[in-house]
Amino acid sequence: MLKDDSTVSQLIARVPWLIVLLWSIVTIFIALLHAYGNRQLAQNSALIEARTLIKQEELSRYWIAANGGLYAASSGKGLISPPVSGQAGAQELNNEKSFFTISHNDITAQMYRRLEDDYGYRARMISLDSIRAEGVPDRWERDAFKTLTGGEDFFYEVVSLHGQDSLRLIHATRFQEECVNCHTSEYRVGELLGAFSLTLPLDSYYTALGIYSYSVLIGYLLLWLFGLLLTCFATSLFKRLYLRSCEQGNQLQLAETNLHYLAYFDPGTNLPNRATFDDRLRVAMAHAVRLNERVAIAVVNLENFTTIRGLYSQGVGEQLVKKVAEVIAGHIRPDDTIARMGNDRLLLLLPGLVSRENVARIVNNINRGFEESVALDKMEVFAKVSFGVSIFPDDASTSELLISQAETAAFRVAQQKISNLQMFSEEMNAAAHAHLQLETGLRHGLSRNEFSLYYQPQINVPAGSVFGAEVLIRWNHPERGLIMPDQFIPMAENNGSIVPIGEWVIMEACAQVVRWKNLFNIPFRLGVNISARQFQDVELVDLIDRVLQKTGIDPADLEIEITEGTIMENVDRAIETLIDLKVRGVKVAIDDFGTGYSSLSQLKKLPFDRLKVDRSFILDLDSNRDSQVIIEMIIDLAAKLNMEIIAEGIETEQQKNFLISRGCYLMQGYLFARPMPADDFTRFLESSQLLPDSCYQA
């Protein structure tokens, strides 16, 4: 495809006119050539007729000479008819008719006069030594006669006579053997005696061919018009094909541009992507080796990206990433690179560093840029970022390992939440490898039956009876032994395996509750913790339906426990999910109440059945007056909202007695029993004094 489309378009616009001009010139040339050919055809026709007449006269002459002349009968008055001169003699026959002998010369002269009278032809016999005036040649005939001396039989030429084209022809008359009968023997056979001279006007021939030429001219005109139409059609077709080709070429070029753009840039933010970052990192590392410099890369985490996107929209999240990139770009050098790594991550390339301390100075400058809010869709938010940094060649010698180590540092800074900058170290690398091995094992733990369920009894203290339990999961790692939930549940949340694990927990625990109810014939409520990832899953309600149908558990015996933070991520969505659960008869408890940032105005909208007081308020309940006040307020709030309340983490008699004195009678904790496997919990139920009528509150 031509680069300058406008030039090509102008050329295409001019080509039809050039073709029309060329076609017109060709048509006119052919017409002129045909006209010239017609003129030649008229002259050739006249030449053929002239030679035919001469040949006929020559044949008649030979015949008459061979037979001694021509005899013509006289009329009744004794006249010769037709009148001819040169009567050679007369003879009378029996029928009283007289015949006169006429010479061939007289017949020839008579024929020529008739041609001249009827058609305007001029014919005569000429000779250079003629003694008769009518036989003396004119200038043209004399010059033409000389050409016959070279042996030619005839000579002709088209000349203008009295303003008209005429064909002049002379035909040689040579002495033949047949001429001996009439002439003396002084002539030799083949000797040039004279010539026939014939002049034919060409107007009649031109006129006859003119009529034909008129029809031919109309044909040429039609042919010219057909050529114009064909040119217009071909040009239009070519133009359409060219425009289509240009359009396809432009689309192809646009597609190639888009593919190139998508290959090297992030479409949401127009930032370089990972591929571009890797190319620039390799170039920077090569320069660093030659110049004995350092190259730092930083994985930048947008810590509140998920929260902002959840509260507003995906588009606002993309705007946040762009604003963060703009702030960072305003505090780094033009040669540095910012790239998009993921939804909430950026990559920062800092080449040409002299020492590791330069990184801390650059990060401090960037942090000052985030002290002010950024405008997002007519809103102002504060961006929270953290940096995980690795340095070439101190930490790694390859680009892949360098980025991996920066990710490790970024993960550590997100866990510690002490500073927003973490430099990579070998100790951190070892911990990251251990974490990776643990995460790999977690993905296979469910298929290998490495998980087990523990149940912690929930006690109605005044009645002294068990009314339910909270189910807890344990991981029996084949190498590291028993692993507690706080070590692997966050990991499962991050990699998405929490969803199948959570489904297994609910299904297995509900089936166990049904077995206990059938065995002991007691009311029993099972509390199951639902993580944020599970609660946000659109199939959670469908999962509960499958569990209820497959296990046959009474919906009132199942209690879903959700933290305040999970609810506040998307309150409207949480209300819809909780209502769907309540419609099915499933109980809902708010776990770790008092540790989150829930609004009381939102709390009253949520269909909860029970509040669970967090263990952090129970630990120092004996000595901390603030904790006591908070406990009293929570108990009073639950009573006014007509909710049950249960305290967890009870370990001392003083804690139990304080809660009872304030009106909280449902408890769980080490004071009563530790979490235990299902078989141990069965024996625990067998040894307990069960007073279901007084301990269970529906």
XYZ file of C-alpha atoms in Angstrom:
698
model
C 0.000 0.000 0.000
C 1.294 3.457 -0.911
C 2.238 5.661 1.965
C 0.733 8.815 0.479
C -2.915 7.901 -0.066
C -3.812 11.435 -1.186
C -1.296 11.270 -4.038
C -2.673 7.908 -5.134
C -6.232 9.252 -4.985
C -5.261 12.189 -7.207
C -3.557 9.801 -9.605
C -6.659 7.590 -9.727
C -8.804 10.666 -10.432
C -6.554 11.632 -13.367
C -6.189 8.174 -14.888
C -9.736 8.074 -16.398
C -9.122 11.349 -18.234
C -5.810 10.078 -19.520
C -7.462 6.853 -20.705
C -10.288 8.814 -22.380
C -7.777 11.094 -24.125
C -5.689 8.136 -25.244
C -8.756 6.241 -26.432
C -10.014 9.299 -28.361
C -6.629 9.740 -30.049
C -6.512 6.036 -30.970
C -10.083 6.127 -32.326
C -9.426 9.274 -34.404
C -6.185 7.796 -35.741
C -7.939 4.565 -36.739
C -10.756 6.559 -38.356
C -8.255 8.673 -40.304
C -6.364 5.560 -41.273
C -9.583 3.983 -42.446
C -10.486 7.131 -44.408
C -7.094 7.038 -46.034
C -7.635 3.366 -46.772
C -10.988 4.163 -48.369
C -9.296 6.747 -50.583
C -6.759 4.164 -51.611
C -9.551 1.659 -52.146
C -11.346 4.116 -54.463
C -8.149 4.670 -56.421
C -7.470 0.925 -56.615
C -11.033 0.326 -57.828
C -10.566 2.929 -60.525
C -7.235 1.355 -61.500
C -8.783 -2.084 -61.753
C -11.627 -0.776 -63.908
C -9.201 1.138 -66.144
C -6.990 -1.892 -66.690
C -10.062 -4.039 -67.292
C -11.291 -1.677 -69.999
C -7.871 -1.640 -71.643
C -7.631 -5.432 -71.497
C -11.066 -5.744 -73.040
C -10.087 -3.313 -75.824
C -6.827 -5.161 -76.306
C -8.584 -8.511 -76.612
C -11.113 -7.114 -79.068
C -8.295 -5.576 -81.099
C -6.461 -8.890 -81.267
C -9.657 -10.674 -82.263
C -10.575 -8.147 -84.967
C -7.036 -8.120 -86.294
C -6.974 -11.888 -86.368
C -10.224 -12.005 -88.367
C -9.410 -9.248 -90.824
C -11.630 -6.566 -89.337
C -15.196 -6.095 -88.222
C -18.101 -6.074 -90.664
C -21.004 -3.783 -89.936
C -24.298 -3.859 -91.880
C -25.495 -0.664 -93.549
C -28.965 0.761 -93.000
C -31.652 0.869 -95.629
C -30.466 4.240 -96.744
C -27.011 2.860 -97.275
C -25.623 4.290 -94.120
C -23.525 2.354 -91.684
C -25.085 1.800 -88.291
C -23.612 2.506 -85.851
C -21.811 5.311 -87.593
C -18.125 4.752 -87.643
C -15.462 6.258 -89.757
C -12.776 4.659 -91.714
C -14.935 2.421 -93.881
C -12.516 0.014 -95.385
C -14.746 -1.354 -98.104
C -18.219 -2.637 -98.962
C -19.721 -5.926 -100.115
C -23.301 -6.735 -101.232
C -24.933 -9.999 -100.202
C -27.969 -11.891 -101.501
C -30.304 -10.408 -98.947
C -29.598 -7.045 -100.439
C -27.735 -5.919 -97.357
C -24.353 -4.236 -97.620
C -21.582 -4.901 -95.064
C -18.621 -2.627 -94.581
C -15.321 -3.582 -93.038
C -14.310 -1.443 -89.967
C -10.740 -1.378 -88.649
C -9.944 -2.018 -85.049
C -8.551 1.501 -84.633
C -11.891 2.959 -85.580
C -13.688 0.658 -83.138
C -11.302 1.654 -80.370
C -11.827 5.354 -81.100
C -15.592 4.844 -81.082
C -15.483 3.021 -77.737
C -13.348 5.713 -76.161
C -15.734 8.443 -77.363
C -18.672 6.594 -75.806
C -16.792 6.259 -72.477
C -16.015 9.937 -72.517
C -19.603 10.858 -73.356
C -21.225 8.529 -70.813
C -18.776 8.517 -67.866
C -16.421 11.396 -68.421
C -13.524 9.071 -69.159
C -10.850 10.332 -71.540
C -9.177 7.598 -73.570
C -6.953 7.565 -76.600
C -3.985 5.909 -78.192
C -0.687 7.733 -78.119
C 2.716 7.326 -79.655
C 5.859 9.374 -79.460
C 6.138 9.399 -83.289
C 2.482 9.813 -84.040
C 1.679 11.801 -87.169
C -1.867 12.434 -86.031
C -2.605 15.248 -83.644
C -4.922 13.117 -81.450
C -2.132 10.639 -80.941
C 0.477 13.098 -79.710
C 1.076 12.655 -75.957
C 0.867 15.538 -73.487
C 3.615 16.266 -70.971
C 2.430 13.738 -68.342
C 1.880 11.065 -70.984
C 5.296 11.743 -72.500
C 6.975 11.363 -69.059
C 4.917 8.305 -68.258
C 5.589 6.807 -71.702
C 9.285 6.925 -71.015
C 8.803 4.651 -67.991
C 7.380 1.979 -70.270
C 10.617 1.739 -72.212
C 12.119 -0.081 -69.290
C 9.813 -3.042 -69.854
C 6.869 -2.140 -67.628
C 3.393 -2.906 -68.958
C 1.641 0.110 -67.449
C 2.087 3.207 -65.343
C -0.530 5.172 -63.384
C -0.744 8.174 -61.137
C -3.475 10.128 -59.338
C -3.348 13.743 -60.468
C -5.507 16.814 -60.052
C -7.280 17.947 -63.182
C -9.477 21.023 -63.077
C -9.598 20.745 -59.256
C -10.662 17.083 -59.285
C -8.693 13.930 -58.511
C -8.293 11.748 -61.588
C -6.544 8.486 -62.230
C -4.251 8.611 -65.278
C -3.081 5.330 -66.743
C -1.069 4.437 -69.799
C -0.759 0.848 -70.946
C 2.002 -0.239 -73.312
C 1.136 -1.521 -76.788
C 3.845 -3.815 -78.002
C 4.247 -5.608 -81.326
C 2.935 -9.190 -81.054
C 3.143 -12.134 -83.437
C -0.539 -11.684 -84.205
C 0.195 -8.172 -85.502
C 2.175 -9.473 -88.491
C -1.011 -10.003 -90.458
C -1.839 -6.293 -90.430
C 1.505 -4.594 -90.153
C 4.759 -4.692 -91.966
C 7.588 -6.818 -90.813
C 9.740 -3.829 -89.960
C 8.623 -4.181 -86.334
C 10.057 -6.755 -84.010
C 7.994 -8.818 -81.614
C 7.866 -7.094 -78.224
C 8.791 -3.696 -79.628
C 6.963 -0.757 -77.997
C 4.677 0.759 -80.594
C 2.579 3.106 -78.457
C 0.277 3.113 -75.463
C -3.323 3.401 -74.421
C -3.911 6.488 -72.301
C -6.951 6.466 -69.995
C -8.030 9.197 -67.556
C -10.775 8.344 -64.974
C -12.335 11.014 -62.694
C -12.393 9.663 -59.108
C -15.367 11.640 -57.799
C -17.844 8.864 -58.484
C -15.621 6.365 -56.671
C -15.188 8.708 -53.735
C -18.931 9.252 -53.563
C -19.692 5.527 -53.607
C -17.197 4.817 -50.837
C -18.283 7.942 -48.924
C -21.654 6.350 -48.206
C -19.856 3.301 -46.849
C -17.442 5.499 -44.935
C -20.388 7.279 -43.271
C -21.658 4.021 -41.806
C -18.117 3.103 -40.799
C -17.747 6.503 -39.109
C -20.914 5.848 -37.129
C -19.426 2.500 -36.153
C -16.252 4.198 -34.957
C -18.337 6.689 -32.985
C -20.230 3.859 -31.324
C -16.948 2.094 -30.665
C -15.585 5.300 -29.097
C -18.667 5.644 -26.879
C -18.383 1.987 -25.877
C -14.758 2.566 -24.993
C -15.737 5.548 -22.847
C -18.368 3.509 -21.019
C -15.932 0.640 -20.564
C -13.308 3.076 -19.274
C -15.759 4.612 -16.810
C -16.862 1.176 -15.615
C -13.303 -0.143 -15.325
C -12.177 3.020 -13.556
C -15.102 2.881 -11.142
C -14.453 -0.804 -10.485
C -10.749 -0.196 -10.001
C -11.467 2.726 -7.688
C -13.817 0.610 -5.590
C -11.300 -2.202 -5.477
C -8.544 0.228 -4.601
C -10.611 1.879 -1.888
C -11.529 -1.531 -0.534
C -7.892 -2.551 -0.657
C -6.931 0.683 1.099
C -9.622 0.097 3.696
C -8.458 -3.456 4.239
C -4.886 -2.216 4.341
C -5.821 0.468 6.857
C -7.726 -2.077 8.924
C -4.760 -4.430 8.760
C -2.396 -1.621 9.714
C -4.754 -0.576 12.506
C -4.969 -4.180 13.685
C -1.175 -4.465 13.612
C -0.943 -1.196 15.530
C -3.489 -2.431 18.054
C -1.702 -5.760 18.386
C 1.592 -3.946 18.869
C -0.072 -1.650 21.393
C -1.665 -4.563 23.270
C 1.647 -6.423 23.182
C 3.567 -3.595 24.835
C 1.031 -1.379 26.653
C -1.806 -1.751 29.112
C -5.092 -0.686 27.395
C -6.744 0.482 30.610
C -4.060 2.964 31.662
C -1.825 3.381 28.550
C 1.128 2.390 30.720
C 3.858 0.042 29.453
C 3.068 -3.582 30.265
C 5.242 -6.388 31.567
C 6.746 -7.185 28.140
C 7.911 -3.584 27.676
C 9.217 -3.487 31.230
C 11.233 -6.690 30.687
C 12.836 -5.279 27.523
C 13.819 -2.036 29.239
C 15.048 -3.921 32.296
C 17.397 -6.076 30.192
C 18.763 -2.969 28.458
C 19.254 -1.213 31.806
C 21.054 -4.246 33.230
C 23.415 -4.361 30.231
C 24.247 -0.654 30.693
C 24.764 -1.190 34.420
C 27.328 -3.927 33.773
C 29.353 -1.677 31.437
C 29.161 1.382 33.713
C 29.469 -0.465 37.048
C 26.092 0.871 38.237
C 23.042 -0.599 39.946
C 19.489 -1.077 38.725
C 16.599 -1.160 41.159
C 13.099 -2.414 40.454
C 10.130 -1.928 42.743
C 6.816 -3.729 42.859
C 4.306 -1.031 43.873
C 1.174 -2.311 45.645
C -1.999 -0.195 45.657
C -3.211 -1.338 49.059
C -6.680 0.242 48.955
C -7.363 -0.551 45.286
C -9.811 -3.387 46.011
C -11.747 -1.302 48.527
C -12.104 1.699 46.193
C -13.076 -0.448 43.221
C -15.623 -2.320 45.331
C -17.185 0.897 46.610
C -17.377 2.560 43.212
C -16.639 0.727 39.958
C -13.987 -0.916 37.838
C -13.546 2.334 35.905
C -12.744 4.236 39.088
C -10.180 1.560 39.927
C -8.474 2.087 36.565
C -8.475 5.846 37.179
C -6.811 5.253 40.535
C -4.007 3.278 38.877
C -3.467 6.077 36.334
C -3.422 8.750 39.041
C -0.940 6.770 41.121
C 1.282 6.363 38.031
C 1.075 10.118 37.380
C 2.071 10.913 40.971
C 5.023 8.521 40.806
C 6.086 9.902 37.409
C 6.207 13.399 38.913
C 8.842 12.312 41.476
C 11.187 10.191 39.338
C 13.521 10.832 36.427
C 12.412 10.827 32.761
C 14.579 7.761 32.084
C 12.780 5.722 34.757
C 9.901 3.452 33.735
C 6.467 2.819 35.246
C 4.636 -0.290 34.002
C 1.373 -2.082 34.807
C 1.872 -5.475 36.435
C -1.629 -6.399 37.552
C -4.920 -4.954 38.723
C -3.436 -3.372 41.843
C 0.276 -3.489 41.067
C 2.792 -1.350 39.220
C 6.422 -1.963 38.314
C 9.024 0.753 38.733
C 12.409 0.603 36.960
C 15.180 2.792 38.392
C 18.398 2.431 36.332
C 21.727 4.147 36.863
C 21.834 3.997 40.709
C 25.079 4.336 42.609
C 24.041 2.800 45.950
C 21.083 1.108 47.671
C 20.446 4.232 49.737
C 19.252 6.032 46.606
C 16.147 3.822 46.575
C 15.002 4.975 50.023
C 15.449 8.601 48.991
C 13.387 8.066 45.805
C 10.622 6.262 47.708
C 10.483 9.085 50.281
C 10.056 11.619 47.491
C 7.247 9.523 45.994
C 5.525 9.177 49.395
C 5.332 12.949 49.706
C 3.255 12.939 46.528
C 0.607 10.761 48.185
C 0.143 13.046 51.180
C -2.558 14.814 49.160
C -5.750 13.253 47.839
C -6.335 12.419 44.181
C -9.506 13.243 42.258
C -11.392 10.251 40.858
C -14.667 10.798 38.992
C -15.551 13.952 40.986
C -14.443 12.249 44.219
C -11.322 12.615 46.329
C -9.533 9.597 47.755
C -6.164 8.955 49.338
C -4.021 6.342 47.671
C -2.016 3.963 49.859
C 1.033 2.407 48.234
C 3.866 0.159 49.350
C 7.149 -0.783 47.666
C 8.974 -4.089 47.425
C 12.482 -3.506 46.050
C 15.286 -5.685 44.672
C 18.580 -4.457 43.219
C 20.802 -5.664 40.383
C 23.456 -7.061 40.676
C 23.345 -7.219 44.518
C 20.244 -9.426 44.806
C 20.018 -11.224 41.446
C 21.784 -11.501 38.095
C 18.746 -12.171 35.869
C 15.675 -10.079 35.167
C 13.238 -12.885 36.031
C 14.819 -13.529 39.417
C 15.071 -9.803 40.107
C 11.327 -9.302 39.581
C 10.534 -12.406 41.617
C 12.565 -11.078 44.540
C 10.852 -7.686 44.321
C 7.495 -9.502 44.500
C 8.715 -11.349 47.571
C 9.645 -8.052 49.233
C 6.249 -6.583 48.241
C 4.469 -9.546 49.837
C 6.462 -9.084 53.042
C 5.710 -5.370 53.320
C 1.999 -6.139 52.818
C 2.138 -8.668 55.680
C 4.062 -6.521 58.140
C 2.178 -3.246 57.554
C 4.928 -1.397 59.492
C 6.573 0.499 56.660
C 5.646 0.933 53.035
C 9.181 0.052 51.846
C 10.797 -3.367 52.020
C 14.184 -4.205 50.525
C 14.802 -7.803 49.520
C 17.008 -10.010 51.724
C 18.086 -13.664 51.745
C 16.110 -14.372 54.918
C 13.048 -13.077 53.160
C 13.818 -15.324 50.212
C 13.926 -18.398 52.433
C 10.616 -17.446 54.011
C 9.121 -16.908 50.561
C 10.243 -20.375 49.440
C 8.684 -21.880 52.531
C 5.493 -19.966 51.856
C 5.490 -21.164 48.233
C 5.915 -24.777 49.299
C 3.100 -24.391 51.790
C 0.844 -22.832 49.145
C 1.638 -25.630 46.685
C 0.746 -28.219 49.308
C -2.465 -26.341 50.111
C -3.705 -26.757 46.553
C -3.396 -30.546 46.892
C -4.526 -30.832 50.516
C -8.204 -31.318 49.761
C -7.676 -34.062 47.158
C -5.261 -35.835 49.531
C -7.706 -35.746 52.506
C -5.273 -33.757 54.612
C -7.945 -31.525 56.193
C -9.945 -32.395 59.272
C -12.686 -30.655 61.252
C -12.572 -29.713 64.924
C -15.594 -28.665 66.957
C -15.559 -26.311 69.960
C -18.648 -26.627 72.203
C -20.888 -23.637 72.829
C -22.302 -23.676 76.355
C -25.458 -22.350 77.942
C -23.756 -21.570 81.244
C -26.774 -21.227 83.582
C -28.176 -24.508 82.231
C -24.769 -26.166 82.152
C -25.463 -27.754 78.780
C -24.121 -27.836 75.230
C -26.444 -26.180 72.714
C -24.140 -26.074 69.700
C -20.596 -25.851 68.400
C -18.345 -23.820 66.150
C -16.621 -25.865 63.472
C -12.907 -25.165 62.900
C -10.631 -26.598 60.205
C -7.154 -28.042 60.699
C -4.564 -29.025 58.116
C -2.636 -32.214 58.773
C 0.424 -31.423 56.703
C 2.456 -34.570 55.868
C 5.757 -32.837 56.749
C 4.940 -29.925 59.052
C 2.250 -31.623 61.088
C -0.897 -29.888 62.312
C -1.276 -26.382 60.892
C -3.731 -23.916 62.414
C -6.239 -21.953 60.267
C -4.590 -18.552 60.780
C -1.526 -19.925 58.927
C -3.201 -21.205 55.790
C -6.647 -19.555 55.527
C -5.214 -16.179 54.295
C -3.167 -18.133 51.773
C -6.270 -19.973 50.589
C -8.058 -16.630 50.314
C -5.344 -15.294 48.015
C -5.099 -18.263 45.667
C -8.839 -18.965 45.507
C -8.724 -22.468 47.028
C -10.821 -21.207 49.958
C -13.992 -21.752 47.873
C -13.679 -25.564 47.407
C -12.266 -25.930 50.927
C -15.182 -23.938 52.373
C -17.683 -26.046 50.446
C -16.144 -29.217 51.865
C -16.229 -27.795 55.419
C -19.926 -26.885 55.260
C -20.952 -30.173 53.646
C -18.946 -32.343 56.043
C -19.914 -30.403 59.190
C -23.647 -30.363 58.386
C -23.609 -34.102 57.725
C -21.960 -34.588 61.142
C -24.599 -32.430 62.886
C -27.365 -34.573 61.373
C -25.652 -37.699 62.731
C -25.407 -36.172 66.224
C -29.060 -35.107 66.222
C -30.136 -38.575 65.144
C -27.875 -40.133 67.808
C -28.730 -37.929 70.785
C -32.107 -36.478 69.702
C -31.160 -33.003 70.886
C -31.425 -29.523 69.363
C -28.056 -28.411 68.008
C -26.804 -25.334 66.178
C -23.618 -25.435 64.099
C -21.600 -22.233 63.550
C -19.585 -22.150 60.329
C -17.171 -19.318 59.531
C -17.553 -17.872 56.015
C -14.522 -16.004 54.649
C -14.740 -12.771 52.662
C -13.902 -14.604 49.420
C -16.661 -17.167 50.054
C -19.222 -14.542 50.986
C -18.518 -12.588 47.784
C -18.940 -15.718 45.673
C -22.183 -15.450 43.670
C -22.755 -19.205 44.152
C -22.784 -19.077 47.971
C -26.576 -19.289 48.249
C -26.665 -22.119 45.689
C -24.038 -23.910 47.783
C -26.186 -23.595 50.909
C -29.148 -25.006 48.957
C -27.088 -28.025 47.890
C -25.895 -28.584 51.463
C -29.411 -28.404 52.893
C -30.727 -30.795 50.257
C -27.869 -33.294 50.356
C -27.361 -33.522 54.158
C -30.959 -33.026 55.240
C -29.967 -30.630 58.015
C -32.636 -28.345 59.431
C -31.852 -24.820 58.140
C -32.338 -23.468 61.686
C -29.470 -25.703 62.851
C -26.986 -23.974 60.507
C -25.495 -20.629 61.531
C -23.292 -18.665 59.124
C -20.671 -16.508 60.881
C -19.466 -13.397 59.019
C -17.053 -10.669 60.148
C -17.841 -6.971 60.135
C -15.146 -6.238 57.541
C -16.647 -8.730 55.095
C -20.032 -7.057 55.360
C -18.794 -3.493 55.018
C -16.942 -4.162 51.743
C -20.298 -4.070 49.945
C -23.220 -3.462 52.279
C -25.955 -3.610 49.628
C -24.690 -6.911 48.269
C -24.334 -8.251 51.812
C -27.951 -7.397 52.633
C -29.186 -9.248 49.531
C -27.156 -12.369 50.397
C -28.205 -12.337 54.067
C -31.873 -11.973 53.139
C -31.575 -14.961 50.762
C -30.139 -17.006 53.643
C -32.778 -15.847 56.105
C -35.563 -16.745 53.682
C -34.251 -20.321 53.728
C -34.266 -20.351 57.540
C -30.496 -20.259 57.966
C -29.226 -18.347 61.017
C -26.654 -15.563 60.644
C -24.160 -14.346 63.264
C -21.791 -11.389 63.131
C -18.368 -12.648 64.230
C -15.683 -10.682 66.096
C -18.165 -7.880 66.779
C -16.575 -4.665 68.011
C -13.271 -5.046 66.149
C -14.448 -3.683 62.806
C -15.680 -0.313 61.587
C -19.338 -1.076 61.041
C -21.884 1.692 61.227
C -24.784 1.290 63.654
C -27.087 2.756 61.017
C -26.032 -0.076 58.683
C -26.100 -2.685 61.451
C -29.806 -2.228 62.086
C -30.532 -3.016 58.423
C -28.724 -6.354 58.532
C -30.814 -9.442 59.431
C -28.528 -10.922 62.106
C -29.626 -13.424 64.749
C -26.621 -13.289 67.038
C -23.599 -11.140 67.976
C -20.315 -12.820 68.873
C -18.096 -10.768 71.208
C -14.483 -10.900 70.063
C -11.948 -12.573 72.339
C -9.796 -9.409 72.330
C -12.296 -7.814 74.737
C -12.339 -10.917 76.957
C -8.584 -11.344 77.527
C -8.151 -8.423 79.915
C -11.728 -8.273 81.097
C -10.650 -8.783 84.730
C -8.400 -5.716 84.863
C -9.309 -3.397 81.986
C -12.195 -1.091 82.742
C -12.479 -0.021 79.073
C -13.019 -3.615 77.984
C -15.686 -4.016 80.646
C -17.510 -0.909 79.422
C -17.357 -2.111 75.819
C -18.720 -5.528 76.828
C -21.582 -3.921 78.707
C -22.432 -1.713 75.712
C -22.383 -4.648 73.301
C -24.645 -6.722 75.564
C -27.044 -3.818 75.939
C -27.007 -3.183 72.160
C -27.801 -6.842 71.397
C -30.700 -6.795 73.844
C -32.178 -3.654 72.300
C -31.795 -5.056 68.786
C -33.416 -8.312 69.964
C -30.336 -10.373 69.112
C -28.712 -13.241 70.947
C -25.167 -12.654 72.195
C -22.361 -15.132 72.743
C -18.851 -14.499 74.030
C -15.851 -16.472 72.798
C -12.408 -16.973 74.286
C -13.579 -17.552 77.908
C -10.654 -18.936 79.918
C -11.257 -17.934 83.572
C -14.062 -18.106 86.099
C -13.837 -14.338 86.608
C -14.570 -13.733 82.905
C -17.509 -16.143 83.037
C -18.961 -14.574 86.181
C -18.632 -11.018 84.811
C -20.490 -11.939 81.637
C -23.242 -13.700 83.559
C -23.644 -10.678 85.817
C -24.107 -8.483 82.740
C -26.640 -10.770 81.071
C -24.487 -12.803 78.644
C -25.162 -16.510 79.220
C -23.901 -18.181 76.017
C -20.154 -18.780 75.929
C -17.337 -20.820 74.405
C -13.680 -21.063 75.323
C -10.946 -23.150 76.884
C -12.656 -22.856 80.276
C -15.283 -25.274 78.997
C -13.544 -27.268 76.259
C -10.938 -26.962 73.555
C -11.749 -27.659 69.889
C -11.794 -31.426 69.319
C -12.292 -33.928 66.486
C -15.763 -35.329 65.801
C -15.166 -38.592 67.698
C -13.977 -36.753 70.821
C -16.897 -34.333 70.533
C -19.279 -37.317 70.410
C -17.861 -38.613 73.696
C -18.038 -35.087 75.097
C -21.755 -34.988 74.314
C -22.299 -38.406 75.892
C -20.698 -37.285 79.172
C -22.483 -33.922 79.328
C -25.722 -33.248 81.175
C -28.019 -32.267 78.335
C -30.966 -30.082 79.235
C -32.287 -29.169 75.791
C -35.498 -27.478 76.861
C -33.682 -24.944 78.973
C -30.477 -24.491 76.957
C -31.623 -24.122 73.335
C -33.158 -20.929 72.153
C -34.587 -20.979 68.679
